Coordinates of C-alpha atoms in Angstrom, one line a residue:
M161 CA 0.0 0.0 0.0
I162 CA 1.3 3.4 -0.9
S163 CA 2.0 5.9 1.9
E164 CA 2.6 9.6 2.0
R165 CA 6.4 9.1 2.3
D166 CA 6.5 7.2 -1.1
V167 CA 6.0 10.5 -3.0
S168 CA 8.7 13.0 -3.6
V169 CA 8.0 16.7 -4.2
H170 CA 9.8 18.8 -6.8
P171 CA 9.0 22.4 -5.9
P172 CA 9.5 24.2 -9.3
A173 CA 7.6 21.7 -11.3
T174 CA 4.8 21.1 -8.8
A175 CA 4.3 24.8 -8.2
G176 CA 4.3 25.4 -12.0
F177 CA 1.5 22.9 -12.6
H178 CA -0.6 24.5 -9.8
I179 CA -0.3 28.1 -11.0
V180 CA -1.1 27.1 -14.6
G181 CA -4.2 25.3 -13.4
Y182 CA -5.3 28.3 -11.3
L183 CA -4.8 30.7 -14.2
L184 CA -6.7 28.5 -16.6
N185 CA -9.6 28.2 -14.2
W186 CA -9.9 32.0 -13.9
G187 CA -9.6 32.3 -17.7
F188 CA -12.5 29.9 -18.3
F189 CA -14.5 31.5 -15.5
G190 CA -14.2 34.8 -17.3
A191 CA -15.4 33.2 -20.5
L192 CA -18.3 31.7 -18.6
C193 CA -19.3 35.1 -17.1
V194 CA -19.5 36.4 -20.7
Q195 CA -21.6 33.4 -21.8
V196 CA -24.0 33.8 -18.9
F197 CA -24.4 37.6 -19.6
L198 CA -25.2 36.8 -23.2
Y199 CA -27.7 34.3 -22.2
Y200 CA -29.4 36.7 -19.8
W201 CA -29.5 39.4 -22.5
A202 CA -30.5 37.2 -25.5
F203 CA -33.0 34.8 -23.9
P204 CA -35.1 36.6 -21.3
K205 CA -38.2 34.6 -22.1
D206 CA -36.7 31.2 -21.6
K207 CA -38.5 28.7 -19.5
L208 CA -37.9 28.8 -15.7
F209 CA -36.3 25.4 -15.6
L210 CA -33.7 26.4 -18.2
K211 CA -32.9 29.6 -16.3
L212 CA -32.5 27.5 -13.1
I213 CA -30.1 25.2 -14.9
V214 CA -28.0 28.0 -16.3
Y215 CA -27.8 30.1 -13.2
G216 CA -27.5 27.1 -11.0
L217 CA -24.4 25.9 -12.9
F218 CA -23.0 29.4 -12.8
A219 CA -23.5 29.5 -9.0
L220 CA -21.7 26.1 -8.7
D221 CA -18.8 27.5 -10.8
I222 CA -18.5 30.6 -8.6
I223 CA -18.3 28.3 -5.5
Q224 CA -15.7 26.1 -7.2
T225 CA -13.6 29.1 -8.3
A226 CA -13.7 30.5 -4.7
L227 CA -12.5 27.2 -3.3
I228 CA -9.7 26.9 -5.9
T229 CA -8.7 30.5 -5.2
S230 CA -8.6 29.8 -1.5
D231 CA -6.2 26.9 -2.2
A232 CA -4.1 29.2 -4.4
F233 CA -3.8 31.8 -1.7
L234 CA -2.9 29.2 0.9
K235 CA -0.2 27.7 -1.2
F236 CA 1.3 30.8 -2.8
G237 CA 0.5 33.3 0.1
T238 CA -0.1 32.0 3.6
H239 CA 2.3 29.0 3.3
F240 CA 4.7 30.5 0.7
G241 CA 8.0 28.6 0.7
N242 CA 6.5 25.5 2.3
V243 CA 7.1 22.9 -0.4
T244 CA 5.0 20.1 1.1
I245 CA 1.8 22.2 0.8
F246 CA 1.7 21.5 -2.9
A247 CA 1.0 17.8 -2.2
S248 CA -1.8 18.5 0.2
L249 CA -5.5 17.9 -0.6
K250 CA -7.1 21.0 0.9
N251 CA -10.4 21.8 -0.9
L252 CA -9.7 19.7 -4.0
W253 CA -11.9 16.9 -2.8
L254 CA -14.9 19.3 -3.1
S255 CA -13.9 21.7 -5.9
V256 CA -12.5 19.1 -8.3
F257 CA -14.3 15.8 -7.4
V258 CA -17.7 16.6 -6.0
I259 CA -18.6 19.9 -7.9
N260 CA -17.2 18.7 -11.2
A261 CA -19.3 15.5 -10.9
I262 CA -22.4 17.4 -10.0
T263 CA -22.1 20.0 -12.8
G264 CA -21.2 17.4 -15.4
A265 CA -24.3 15.3 -14.4
I266 CA -26.6 18.3 -14.6
V267 CA -25.4 19.1 -18.2
Q268 CA -25.7 15.4 -19.2
L269 CA -29.2 15.1 -17.7
F270 CA -30.3 18.2 -19.7
F271 CA -29.0 16.5 -22.9
A272 CA -30.8 13.3 -21.8
Y273 CA -34.0 15.4 -21.8
R274 CA -33.3 16.9 -25.2
I275 CA -32.5 13.6 -26.7
S276 CA -35.6 12.1 -25.3
V277 CA -37.8 14.9 -26.8
L278 CA -36.0 15.0 -30.2
S279 CA -35.8 11.3 -30.7
K280 CA -39.1 10.5 -29.1
S281 CA -37.3 7.6 -27.4
R282 CA -37.6 7.4 -23.7
I283 CA -35.2 4.4 -23.7
L284 CA -32.4 6.4 -25.2
G285 CA -33.0 9.3 -22.9
A286 CA -33.1 7.0 -19.9
L287 CA -29.8 5.4 -20.9
V288 CA -28.1 8.8 -21.0
A289 CA -29.7 9.7 -17.7
L290 CA -28.5 6.4 -16.1
L291 CA -24.9 7.0 -17.2
A292 CA -25.0 10.6 -16.0
V293 CA -26.3 9.6 -12.5
A294 CA -23.8 6.7 -12.3
G295 CA -20.9 9.0 -13.2
C296 CA -22.1 11.6 -10.7
A297 CA -22.3 9.0 -8.0
A298 CA -18.8 7.7 -8.7
G299 CA -17.4 11.2 -8.8
I300 CA -19.0 12.1 -5.4
A301 CA -17.7 8.8 -4.0
S302 CA -14.2 9.7 -5.2
G303 CA -14.4 13.0 -3.3
V304 CA -15.7 11.5 -0.2
Q305 CA -13.1 8.7 -0.3
A306 CA -10.4 11.3 -0.8
K307 CA -11.7 13.4 2.2
I308 CA -12.1 10.5 4.7
S309 CA -8.8 8.7 3.7
K310 CA -6.9 11.0 6.2
L311 CA -4.1 11.2 3.7
N312 CA -2.5 14.6 3.0
N313 CA -0.6 13.6 -0.2
L314 CA -2.2 13.9 -3.6
A315 CA -0.3 10.9 -5.1
A316 CA -1.3 8.7 -2.2
I317 CA -4.9 9.9 -2.5
A318 CA -4.9 9.2 -6.2
Y319 CA -3.8 5.7 -5.5
S320 CA -6.4 5.1 -2.8
T321 CA -9.3 6.4 -5.0
R322 CA -8.2 4.9 -8.3
A323 CA -11.2 2.6 -8.5
E324 CA -13.8 5.3 -7.9
V325 CA -12.0 7.8 -10.2
S326 CA -11.7 5.3 -13.0
A327 CA -15.5 4.5 -12.7
W328 CA -16.3 8.2 -12.7
L329 CA -14.2 9.2 -15.7
S330 CA -15.1 6.1 -17.8
T331 CA -18.8 6.4 -17.2
S332 CA -18.8 10.1 -17.9
A333 CA -16.9 9.6 -21.1
A334 CA -19.3 6.9 -22.2
C335 CA -22.2 9.2 -21.5
D336 CA -20.6 12.0 -23.5
I337 CA -20.0 9.6 -26.4
V338 CA -23.6 8.5 -26.4
I339 CA -24.9 12.1 -26.2
T340 CA -22.7 13.2 -29.1
T341 CA -23.5 10.3 -31.3
S342 CA -27.2 10.5 -30.6
M343 CA -27.4 14.3 -31.2
V344 CA -25.5 14.0 -34.5
I345 CA -27.8 11.2 -35.7
I346 CA -30.9 13.0 -34.6
L347 CA -29.9 16.3 -36.2
S348 CA -28.7 14.6 -39.4
Q349 CA -32.1 13.0 -39.9
N350 CA -33.6 16.5 -39.8
R351 CA -31.5 18.1 -42.5
G352 CA -31.0 17.7 -46.2
T353 CA -34.6 18.1 -47.2
G354 CA -33.8 21.0 -49.5
L355 CA -37.0 22.7 -48.6
N356 CA -35.3 25.4 -46.6
P357 CA -31.5 25.8 -47.3
E358 CA -31.1 28.3 -44.4
T359 CA -32.6 25.8 -41.9
D360 CA -30.4 23.0 -43.3
D361 CA -27.3 25.2 -42.9
A362 CA -28.2 26.0 -39.4
V363 CA -28.7 22.4 -38.5
K364 CA -25.3 21.5 -40.1
K365 CA -23.6 24.2 -37.9
I366 CA -25.3 22.7 -34.8
I367 CA -24.0 19.3 -35.8
W368 CA -20.5 20.5 -36.1
L369 CA -20.8 22.4 -32.8
T370 CA -22.1 19.2 -31.1
V371 CA -19.2 17.2 -32.4
E372 CA -16.6 19.9 -31.5
T373 CA -17.9 20.5 -27.9
G374 CA -19.4 17.1 -27.0
G375 CA -16.9 14.8 -28.8
L376 CA -13.7 16.6 -27.7

């Protein structure tokens, strides 16, 4: 069994990975703020449940960014110069494991609903929903396992939660593949009629967007 002493820490490399991650998180958060503002401005008449999904995900991202920023201040401010702090768990069990699992599941469940409506197949929608819930459960289990493991070393934690993390990532990936494939097939069946070229072009763009965002 791996222990905390089995992991060596290289300060420059470890600190570099952390700071890049924090900067990328804030960059993506800025892009998300712009997207939420555009949604608020362009779709004021959307259904209430759609607004709850958008603003709920935004709220979760704010919480996640606050937790990650707290970790960043702790490592590069309060404990500056303490090399071992870079291997500690801190808020990662919640910000990375739990919140990512929940937000991912919410998006996937929304697509499950859309697929069910567009394909008129409850079985296909239920399959996507089942994968989404299973992935979310595994992700939350990973975070809980990391928190209760009483380890304060990321490598040791990664080893102790490898089964839960593998189940989480593989299930979520399978769900994304099913969503992307289903959306492409459904949308492809609704274009190429030739009756309205503008509509066909719009659907084609949506297909490409689905592949680019969902597939990747």
